[in-house]
Short mmCIF file of C-alpha atoms in Angstrom, two decimals:
data_model
loop_
_atom_site.label_atom_id
_atom_site.label_comp_id
_atom_site.label_asym_id
_atom_site.label_seq_id
_atom_site.Cartn_x
_atom_site.Cartn_y
_atom_site.Cartn_z
CA MET A 1 -42.49 2.30 6.18
CA ALA A 2 -43.65 5.01 8.31
CA ARG A 3 -40.24 5.40 9.95
CA PHE A 4 -38.69 5.20 6.52
CA LEU A 5 -40.87 7.87 5.21
CA THR A 6 -40.30 10.06 8.46
CA ALA A 7 -36.60 9.76 7.98
CA ILE A 8 -36.51 10.78 4.48
CA ALA A 9 -38.77 13.74 4.88
CA GLU A 10 -36.57 14.84 8.20
CA LYS A 11 -33.33 14.64 6.02
CA PRO A 12 -34.04 14.59 2.29
CA LEU A 13 -30.92 13.67 0.18
CA ASP A 14 -32.71 14.71 -3.22
CA ALA A 15 -34.90 17.81 -3.48
CA ARG A 16 -37.90 15.71 -4.73
CA ALA A 17 -38.16 13.93 -1.20
CA ALA A 18 -38.52 17.42 0.60
CA LYS A 19 -42.21 17.05 -0.43
CA LEU A 20 -42.63 14.08 2.13
CA ALA A 21 -42.53 16.59 4.71
CA TYR A 22 -46.09 16.88 3.95
CA LEU A 23 -47.08 13.32 4.20
CA MET A 24 -48.59 11.90 7.33
CA PRO A 25 -47.12 8.23 7.48
CA VAL A 26 -50.00 7.18 10.09
CA SER A 27 -52.38 8.26 7.50
CA ILE A 28 -51.48 5.57 5.03
CA GLN A 29 -53.42 2.26 5.22
CA ALA A 30 -53.08 -1.05 3.78
CA VAL A 31 -56.00 -2.12 1.54
CA THR A 32 -56.93 -5.10 -0.41
CA LYS A 33 -57.22 -5.32 -4.25
CA LYS A 34 -60.97 -5.82 -3.70
CA ASP A 35 -61.13 -2.62 -1.86
CA GLU A 36 -59.24 -0.54 -4.22
CA PRO A 37 -59.87 -1.32 -7.95
CA ALA A 38 -56.92 0.90 -9.10
CA LEU A 39 -54.43 -1.60 -7.47
CA ALA A 40 -55.65 -4.12 -10.07
CA ILE A 41 -54.63 -1.46 -13.09
CA ALA A 42 -51.21 -0.78 -11.09
CA ASP A 43 -50.78 -4.79 -11.22
CA LEU A 44 -51.72 -5.11 -14.88
CA VAL A 45 -49.17 -2.49 -15.90
CA ALA A 46 -46.31 -3.91 -13.71
CA TYR A 47 -47.03 -7.59 -15.03
CA ALA A 48 -46.72 -6.15 -18.49
CA LEU A 49 -43.55 -4.28 -17.88
CA HIS A 50 -42.02 -7.24 -16.37
CA LYS A 51 -43.31 -9.91 -19.00
CA SER A 52 -41.77 -7.34 -21.77
CA PHE A 53 -38.39 -7.34 -20.64
CA CYS A 54 -37.77 -10.19 -18.28
CA SER A 55 -37.36 -13.67 -19.60
CA GLU A 56 -35.55 -15.11 -16.64
CA ASN A 57 -38.59 -16.86 -15.20
CA ASN A 58 -39.49 -18.33 -18.98
CA LYS A 59 -38.18 -21.77 -20.02
CA LEU A 60 -37.88 -20.60 -23.64
CA LYS A 61 -36.25 -17.44 -22.37
CA LEU A 62 -38.89 -15.18 -24.48
CA THR A 63 -40.32 -11.98 -23.53
CA GLU A 64 -43.97 -11.21 -24.32
CA GLN A 65 -44.27 -7.43 -25.48
CA ARG A 66 -47.80 -7.54 -26.57
CA TYR A 67 -49.43 -6.83 -23.45
CA LEU A 68 -47.19 -3.39 -23.17
CA ARG A 69 -47.75 -2.62 -26.74
CA GLU A 70 -51.43 -2.54 -26.15
CA ILE A 71 -51.63 -0.32 -23.14
CA LYS A 72 -48.41 1.94 -24.58
CA SER A 73 -50.66 4.64 -25.64
CA LYS A 74 -52.50 4.91 -22.02
CA PHE A 75 -49.28 6.17 -20.53
CA TYR A 76 -48.53 9.88 -19.69
CA SER A 77 -46.35 11.51 -22.20
CA CYS A 78 -44.69 14.63 -22.67
CA ASP A 79 -46.53 17.29 -24.41
CA ALA A 80 -44.19 18.55 -26.41
CA THR A 81 -42.42 15.36 -27.77
CA GLY A 82 -45.03 12.46 -27.07
CA GLN A 83 -41.94 10.65 -25.37
CA ILE A 84 -43.20 8.16 -22.80
CA ALA A 85 -40.11 7.37 -20.92
CA ASN A 86 -39.35 9.40 -17.86
CA PHE A 87 -42.83 10.51 -18.16
CA GLY A 88 -45.32 7.81 -18.10
CA ILE A 89 -42.72 4.91 -17.39
CA LYS A 90 -39.39 5.20 -15.61
CA PHE A 91 -36.77 2.85 -16.50
CA ILE A 92 -34.87 2.74 -13.03
CA ARG A 93 -31.55 2.04 -14.26
CA GLY A 94 -32.27 2.58 -18.06
CA PRO A 95 -32.37 0.08 -20.87
CA VAL A 96 -28.61 -0.03 -21.21
CA ASP A 97 -27.80 -0.58 -17.43
CA MET A 98 -30.48 -3.32 -17.36
CA GLY A 99 -28.41 -5.03 -19.77
CA LEU A 100 -31.41 -5.43 -22.61
CA LYS A 101 -30.12 -6.46 -25.94
CA GLY A 102 -31.58 -6.92 -29.37
CA GLU A 103 -35.60 -6.79 -29.56
CA GLU A 104 -35.74 -5.72 -25.85
CA MET A 105 -33.54 -3.10 -26.57
CA SER A 106 -35.23 -1.83 -29.62
CA PHE A 107 -38.41 -2.04 -27.81
CA ALA A 108 -37.45 0.05 -25.00
CA MET A 109 -35.94 2.58 -27.06
CA LYS A 110 -39.26 3.16 -28.43
CA PHE A 111 -40.52 4.63 -25.04
CA TYR A 112 -37.74 7.17 -25.69
CA LYS A 113 -38.44 7.93 -29.31
CA LYS A 114 -39.83 11.36 -29.57
CA ALA A 115 -42.71 11.90 -31.58
CA PRO A 116 -41.91 13.49 -35.19
CA GLN A 117 -42.58 17.46 -34.90
CA LYS A 118 -45.67 18.74 -36.86
CA THR A 119 -44.91 21.70 -38.86
CA LYS A 120 -47.45 24.36 -39.50
CA LEU A 121 -47.93 24.98 -43.25
CA ARG A 122 -48.19 28.78 -44.24
CA ASN A 123 -51.02 30.03 -46.42
CA SER A 124 -49.36 31.54 -49.61
CA LEU A 125 -51.42 33.73 -51.57
#
């Protein structure tokens, strides 16, 4: 991994990767979940995302969206729109390219849905 990060930092193909030049790969250490409680949170989120959209390992071919629905409000969102997708959650290939259909597609699109704009009422005299 250290070689990979170094190679990307030396020759970034994306402007965002240029920031890796400030990272020291030798300072990265492997820790267990017992040593770093935040890893348990990352596991919870990854599991919720997987179960919400992936039914291939399930005998009944069903997804479970309850986990993600319950933690959805905890994700970072755009201050202006309230949109979660591409802010707190990144669908790498996007729901269409992921081949989502039906209920799974509707659920994924809720993360892209922008919150209704609040209008300010004017005081009339």
